Amino acid sequence: MTSMQLGLIGLGKMGGNMRERIRRAGHTVVGYDRNPELSDVEDLAALVGQLQAPRTVWVMVPAGAPTQSVVDELGGLLEAGDTVVDGGNSRWTDDEKHAAELGAKGIGFVDAGVSGGVWGLENGYALMVGGETEHVERLQPIFEALKPEGPYGYVHAGKVGAGHFSKMVHNGIEYAMMQAYAEGWELLEKVDSVENVREVFRSWQEGTVIRSWLLDLAVDALDEDPHLDKLRGYAEDSGEGRWTVEAAIDNAVPLPAITASLFARFASRQDDSPQMKMIAALRNQFGGHAVESAEK
Amino acid sequence: MTSMQLGLIGLGKMGGNMRERIRRAGHTVVGYDRNPELSDVEDLAALVGQLQAPRTVWVMVPAGAPTQSVVDELGGLLEAGDTVVDGGNSRWTDDEKHAAELGAKGIGFVDAGVSGGVWGLENGYALMVGGETEHVERLQPIFEALKPEGPYGYVHAGKVGAGHFSKMVHNGIEYAMMQAYAEGWELLEKVDSVENVREVFRSWQEGTVIRSWLLDLAVDALDEDPHLDKLRGYAEDSGEGRWTVEAAIDNAVPLPAITASLFARFASRQDDSPQMKMIAALRNQFGGHAVESAEK
Amino acid sequence: MTSMQLGLIGLGKMGGNMRERIRRAGHTVVGYDRNPELSDVEDLAALVGQLQAPRTVWVMVPAGAPTQSVVDELGGLLEAGDTVVDGGNSRWTDDEKHAAELGAKGIGFVDAGVSGGVWGLENGYALMVGGETEHVERLQPIFEALKPEGPYGYVHAGKVGAGHFSKMVHNGIEYAMMQAYAEGWELLEKVDSVENVREVFRSWQEGTVIRSWLLDLAVDALDEDPHLDKLRGYAEDSGEGRWTVEAAIDNAVPLPAITASLFARFASRQDDSPQMKMIAALRNQFGGHAVESAEK
Amino acid sequence: MTSMQLGLIGLGKMGGNMRERIRRAGHTVVGYDRNPELSDVEDLAALVGQLQAPRTVWVMVPAGAPTQSVVDELGGLLEAGDTVVDGGNSRWTDDEKHAAELGAKGIGFVDAGVSGGVWGLENGYALMVGGETEHVERLQPIFEALKPEGPYGYVHAGKVGAGHFSKMVHNGIEYAMMQAYAEGWELLEKVDSVENVREVFRSWQEGTVIRSWLLDLAVDALDEDPHLDKLRGYAEDSGEGRWTVEAAIDNAVPLPAITASLFARFASRQDDSPQMKMIAALRNQFGGHAVESAEK
């Protein structure tokens, strides 16, 4: 495999590990981060200056304004024939905008959804890529370095935006799968006859229809804290779950399980539920049903 | 209208008011309650003894074991040609059983779903009735006394069980209607630009598609407590909501909105959500996402 | 009440009836429509020319591009001190944009959510209004003309956007209420013991918790077609239901019943369900379960 | 490992393969099936006659009446010290009843949820077992023969009923996981920019959070029929999904994703949706919205 030069912007938990994995594969990475202790260069101009044309620059910064700002700055620093990859969690609709802005200057654009979390450095990152074939092919050695060994873990999903769209749907599916195990676990924990829920989960890791990596992680979590007593039932959500539902609405696709999973997270973050106050108030109005005071 | 004699068993909040409304219509009611201060007679035998054959006895006690016990005792005290009405909140499947038990002795059985709550004494009770026509017709003067004035508020819905089944579905619909207003109210309260949610609700009472008696009650509740600050978001559920979903499952009918409303009540009663602990645990396992301690 | 002059743009089913109702109240309406047979003037310039400053122009055209185009044109024709009302179904986010665009020229902006459908001409239109008090007050005589008689049917809900936001939530609630009745109706129709579902619905019109105008309409529909045999189970959705869910997602508010209602409409429009093909395929893969051919 | 004798009742697709796998492990199986071509003996009496006390008999027939009938007959043929295993898909509530009936005669009872489908013969069956330890331990050699190799695939989950309860929850989780992939797949198929949905699914098989055996099966299905054009979106449901929701209702546990998955299957089997007819009828009543004729 040919050794490549890559500019990499954003060296946080994800970006830092990716730099390491790409270097292990024999490529040259010039990394930039706002934190000078992590950065190989002083600024983006210096990063671009160290790369030979045609250059390839991978952007790995938070979605939204930070990514927009980097794309804008790269638009002024790079030249026709160069290529920018957005490997962050951008919304797919941003990709089309970025591709158009850079394309006007002859700069190629590729979007890459990246999965792997804390396990990626060792096991590889799953990559879902969107863009024109000529731009995607140029990146192939880097994609090979990042992806897991074996036949899976990489796809050129389609046009610009298709990479982030696929990663977004991946996360939507992830929400509903996690919710599936969580619902089942709560029900098992609630029933007296089932005395060993953790061992039930462990047993499912082979021979069942529902075996999966998430199930393995659930067993790991239960080994650390058998009834999850140490945790609060509180779950954040990232943009991808919300965007998945919005994309479904745009396309008139019903997503009942994924949406239920998103709403369960919203509800988990409320100290008290305003809508259930209204339910309590109405029950009291028509039936004289008792209500509980907020001060309780 | 002919004046009738009625035995009425159970003189609680509902039963006591019903006795009053029936008496106001000129009928004779012999009431029995376990509480001697409410009761007109000492026991069921005395109640039956005061009625002339063919007797009509209305049972207004809690569903399940209490109703079963009264039906059993009446089976021993009444005789062929008499009629029992179950006006409590029995599950429709119990009705078929009770009708068969009493029918074996020639005693008729009618089930009556009763809606009206604290407003029934003055406004009348909506009645949904199931049973054979000959038994239902005998009760007509009592139904007339209980129902609201005007053409609505009474239906002979069908065979034995149809009354309670209809009332059960009424309550299932009620769950989802309450949830509809509650969801809308929470969303309006959340948004800065809407400065006067109570007045928005009030305005909807005329000219809109969503005007209803429940909406009127929501406005009353908001007049007492404009942001429902005094309440906790905690809602009980009665059997009917659960039975509605179970009946839907038995009949393979999808009930997404009603079921979502039932589940929202379940969740409102949990101090912490076990299933969201599992979600938090999984997010931590694969992504190193922060969790919140249960001790917080 | 002072007689006012109003420019009204868009004289379709809604706009035409509104012109009639405003005129009946004694105000002067100069109407414009692209259809010359409906229009009082030749173009917007003529409409503006017929009004005395400070002018008030009510826009009643489809949301999105058509409204944007009229707002743009009015921005060029009106002058400081004039006021534009958007009474169409615009998304609340458009209101802020329109208010800013017109405000830069000293032109006031008010958004008005209008409910009433085919019943509005006779019964009045419910109005939910957003905007600054000085602009809203100027419109008061028109709002009085349009709204139903009595104390309800009009609210100044808050700042610019609050009118359309409130109307949007109204429609979201409407979705879930309709779904509630629809689910209950299907379940009742499915069960043998309930022999007269239409009469059950009719009886609910008085004395029940779920009495409402929508219930009255359901009875009207069942009187025309007792089992709705003539209809296909196919329901469109307008923008407001989708926007309600999107607004909820933006604000992390769980809306399970409203969203379920929206998804039920999406599913009703699919000839075959792609996601259920995948379910069938998976069941076949792991269990050898039979599948049905698409050609059937 | 000691060689054991086992009576096995029900030699259909599951039971027949299980007999084969147990025999391969060196145990003696006397099988009975109503179909004489499959059966080793003429009737249950002959089966019991060929086993030495203390006997162990595994029942592998459909849940409900068929299982009840076999349990009843075994109750008359077996004697104190023998053990019956119900490995079918019985509802956990039946287990307690069967254990009590047999226990009155000194016969032990064990319930075993069995997962494995068409893959079980080669890969082993996952087993979730409920019952008293003394009865479960006696079965250990058979469980060892049936389960997959390695540390997983077997659990003594708890008391009588815990095995079937765990298997039931396994299936509930399975419903929501399948729905998760199905929703994601439909959304990806709907969007133009994603040109190769099958390859996106394939790529997810390594390095992602959502890798699983079900995902592998989805890829197999897409390899056979890339857009599932040959299938109708029609999915049956077995009892376990329904029972899971009912158990959740009994225990006041919210199961939004699993229930949504069950309802999606119900809806997939309706030629036309009655509830959506009501939605269409209501939209027509209040807004004059067009409806579609059922004859279309």
PDB file of N, CA and C in Angstrom, chain A residues 196-208 211 215 219, chain D residues 126-129 147-148 151-157 166:
ATOM      1  N   ASN A 196     -32.140 -14.331  38.524  1.00  0.00           N
ATOM      2  CA  ASN A 196     -30.772 -14.040  38.129  1.00  0.00           C
ATOM      3  C   ASN A 196     -30.727 -13.398  36.756  1.00  0.00           C
ATOM      4  N   VAL A 197     -31.122 -12.156  36.707  1.00  0.00           N
ATOM      5  CA  VAL A 197     -31.271 -11.494  35.417  1.00  0.00           C
ATOM      6  C   VAL A 197     -29.925 -11.356  34.709  1.00  0.00           C
ATOM      7  N   ARG A 198     -28.887 -11.052  35.466  1.00  0.00           N
ATOM      8  CA  ARG A 198     -27.575 -10.919  34.833  1.00  0.00           C
ATOM      9  C   ARG A 198     -27.170 -12.204  34.125  1.00  0.00           C
ATOM     10  N   GLU A 199     -27.428 -13.330  34.764  1.00  0.00           N
ATOM     11  CA  GLU A 199     -27.040 -14.597  34.135  1.00  0.00           C
ATOM     12  C   GLU A 199     -27.915 -14.928  32.937  1.00  0.00           C
ATOM     13  N   VAL A 200     -29.165 -14.459  32.973  1.00  0.00           N
ATOM     14  CA  VAL A 200     -30.002 -14.617  31.780  1.00  0.00           C
ATOM     15  C   VAL A 200     -29.384 -13.854  30.620  1.00  0.00           C
ATOM     16  N   PHE A 201     -29.008 -12.605  30.868  1.00  0.00           N
ATOM     17  CA  PHE A 201     -28.365 -11.818  29.809  1.00  0.00           C
ATOM     18  C   PHE A 201     -27.082 -12.518  29.331  1.00  0.00           C
ATOM     19  N   ARG A 202     -26.281 -12.993  30.273  1.00  0.00           N
ATOM     20  CA  ARG A 202     -25.027 -13.640  29.875  1.00  0.00           C
ATOM     21  C   ARG A 202     -25.315 -14.849  28.987  1.00  0.00           C
ATOM     22  N   SER A 203     -26.321 -15.623  29.367  1.00  0.00           N
ATOM     23  CA  SER A 203     -26.596 -16.850  28.599  1.00  0.00           C
ATOM     24  C   SER A 203     -26.996 -16.534  27.161  1.00  0.00           C
ATOM     25  N   TRP A 204     -27.600 -15.357  26.966  1.00  0.00           N
ATOM     26  CA  TRP A 204     -28.066 -15.007  25.627  1.00  0.00           C
ATOM     27  C   TRP A 204     -26.934 -14.762  24.638  1.00  0.00           C
ATOM     28  N   GLN A 205     -25.694 -14.704  25.120  1.00  0.00           N
ATOM     29  CA  GLN A 205     -24.591 -14.332  24.227  1.00  0.00           C
ATOM     30  C   GLN A 205     -24.262 -15.391  23.167  1.00  0.00           C
ATOM     31  N   GLU A 206     -24.859 -16.576  23.314  1.00  0.00           N
ATOM     32  CA  GLU A 206     -24.643 -17.581  22.263  1.00  0.00           C
ATOM     33  C   GLU A 206     -25.942 -18.338  22.010  1.00  0.00           C
ATOM     34  N   GLY A 207     -26.213 -18.638  20.743  1.00  0.00           N
ATOM     35  CA  GLY A 207     -27.338 -19.506  20.401  1.00  0.00           C
ATOM     36  C   GLY A 207     -28.682 -18.799  20.312  1.00  0.00           C
ATOM     37  N   THR A 208     -28.739 -17.516  20.638  1.00  0.00           N
ATOM     38  CA  THR A 208     -30.021 -16.807  20.592  1.00  0.00           C
ATOM     39  C   THR A 208     -30.122 -15.919  19.358  1.00  0.00           C
ATOM     40  N   ARG A 211     -28.299 -12.146  20.065  1.00  0.00           N
ATOM     41  CA  ARG A 211     -26.904 -11.955  20.438  1.00  0.00           C
ATOM     42  C   ARG A 211     -26.313 -10.812  19.610  1.00  0.00           C
ATOM     43  N   LEU A 215     -25.278  -6.529  23.415  1.00  0.00           N
ATOM     44  CA  LEU A 215     -25.599  -7.478  24.490  1.00  0.00           C
ATOM     45  C   LEU A 215     -24.335  -7.801  25.291  1.00  0.00           C
ATOM     46  N   VAL A 219     -23.752  -7.181  29.367  1.00  0.00           N
ATOM     47  CA  VAL A 219     -23.232  -8.147  30.344  1.00  0.00           C
ATOM     48  C   VAL A 219     -22.028  -7.546  31.079  1.00  0.00           C
TER      49      VAL A 219
ATOM     50  N   ALA D 126     -30.018 -22.290  22.607  1.00  0.00           N
ATOM     51  CA  ALA D 126     -29.910 -21.536  23.863  1.00  0.00           C
ATOM     52  C   ALA D 126     -31.071 -21.950  24.767  1.00  0.00           C
ATOM     53  N   LEU D 127     -30.752 -22.180  26.024  1.00  0.00           N
ATOM     54  CA  LEU D 127     -31.734 -22.708  26.973  1.00  0.00           C
ATOM     55  C   LEU D 127     -31.873 -21.784  28.169  1.00  0.00           C
ATOM     56  N   MET D 128     -33.108 -21.423  28.485  1.00  0.00           N
ATOM     57  CA  MET D 128     -33.403 -20.649  29.689  1.00  0.00           C
ATOM     58  C   MET D 128     -34.326 -21.508  30.537  1.00  0.00           C
ATOM     59  N   VAL D 129     -33.895 -21.851  31.731  1.00  0.00           N
ATOM     60  CA  VAL D 129     -34.548 -22.907  32.492  1.00  0.00           C
ATOM     61  C   VAL D 129     -35.076 -22.369  33.817  1.00  0.00           C
ATOM     62  N   LYS D 147     -27.165 -27.359  24.411  1.00  0.00           N
ATOM     63  CA  LYS D 147     -26.668 -25.984  24.368  1.00  0.00           C
ATOM     64  C   LYS D 147     -25.476 -25.842  23.412  1.00  0.00           C
ATOM     65  N   PRO D 148     -25.204 -24.630  22.997  1.00  0.00           N
ATOM     66  CA  PRO D 148     -24.025 -24.408  22.149  1.00  0.00           C
ATOM     67  C   PRO D 148     -22.756 -24.703  22.946  1.00  0.00           C
ATOM     68  N   PRO D 151     -19.106 -21.021  26.926  1.00  0.00           N
ATOM     69  CA  PRO D 151     -19.613 -20.691  28.255  1.00  0.00           C
ATOM     70  C   PRO D 151     -21.047 -20.168  28.262  1.00  0.00           C
ATOM     71  N   TYR D 152     -21.622 -19.894  27.102  1.00  0.00           N
ATOM     72  CA  TYR D 152     -22.933 -19.247  27.086  1.00  0.00           C
ATOM     73  C   TYR D 152     -24.011 -20.195  26.588  1.00  0.00           C
ATOM     74  N   GLY D 153     -25.239 -19.693  26.575  1.00  0.00           N
ATOM     75  CA  GLY D 153     -26.325 -20.438  25.954  1.00  0.00           C
ATOM     76  C   GLY D 153     -27.138 -21.268  26.922  1.00  0.00           C
ATOM     77  N   TYR D 154     -26.805 -21.210  28.190  1.00  0.00           N
ATOM     78  CA  TYR D 154     -27.603 -21.926  29.188  1.00  0.00           C
ATOM     79  C   TYR D 154     -27.692 -21.099  30.460  1.00  0.00           C
ATOM     80  N   VAL D 155     -28.894 -21.050  31.046  1.00  0.00           N
ATOM     81  CA  VAL D 155     -29.025 -20.397  32.341  1.00  0.00           C
ATOM     82  C   VAL D 155     -30.154 -21.045  33.128  1.00  0.00           C
ATOM     83  N   HIS D 156     -29.899 -21.256  34.404  1.00  0.00           N
ATOM     84  CA  HIS D 156     -30.986 -21.592  35.318  1.00  0.00           C
ATOM     85  C   HIS D 156     -31.491 -20.250  35.855  1.00  0.00           C
ATOM     86  N   ALA D 157     -32.588 -19.774  35.266  1.00  0.00           N
ATOM     87  CA  ALA D 157     -32.991 -18.381  35.468  1.00  0.00           C
ATOM     88  C   ALA D 157     -33.680 -18.136  36.796  1.00  0.00           C
ATOM     89  N   SER D 166     -38.169 -15.783  30.698  1.00  0.00           N
ATOM     90  CA  SER D 166     -36.946 -15.235  30.092  1.00  0.00           C
ATOM     91  C   SER D 166     -36.963 -15.386  28.574  1.00  0.00           C
TER      92      SER D 166
END
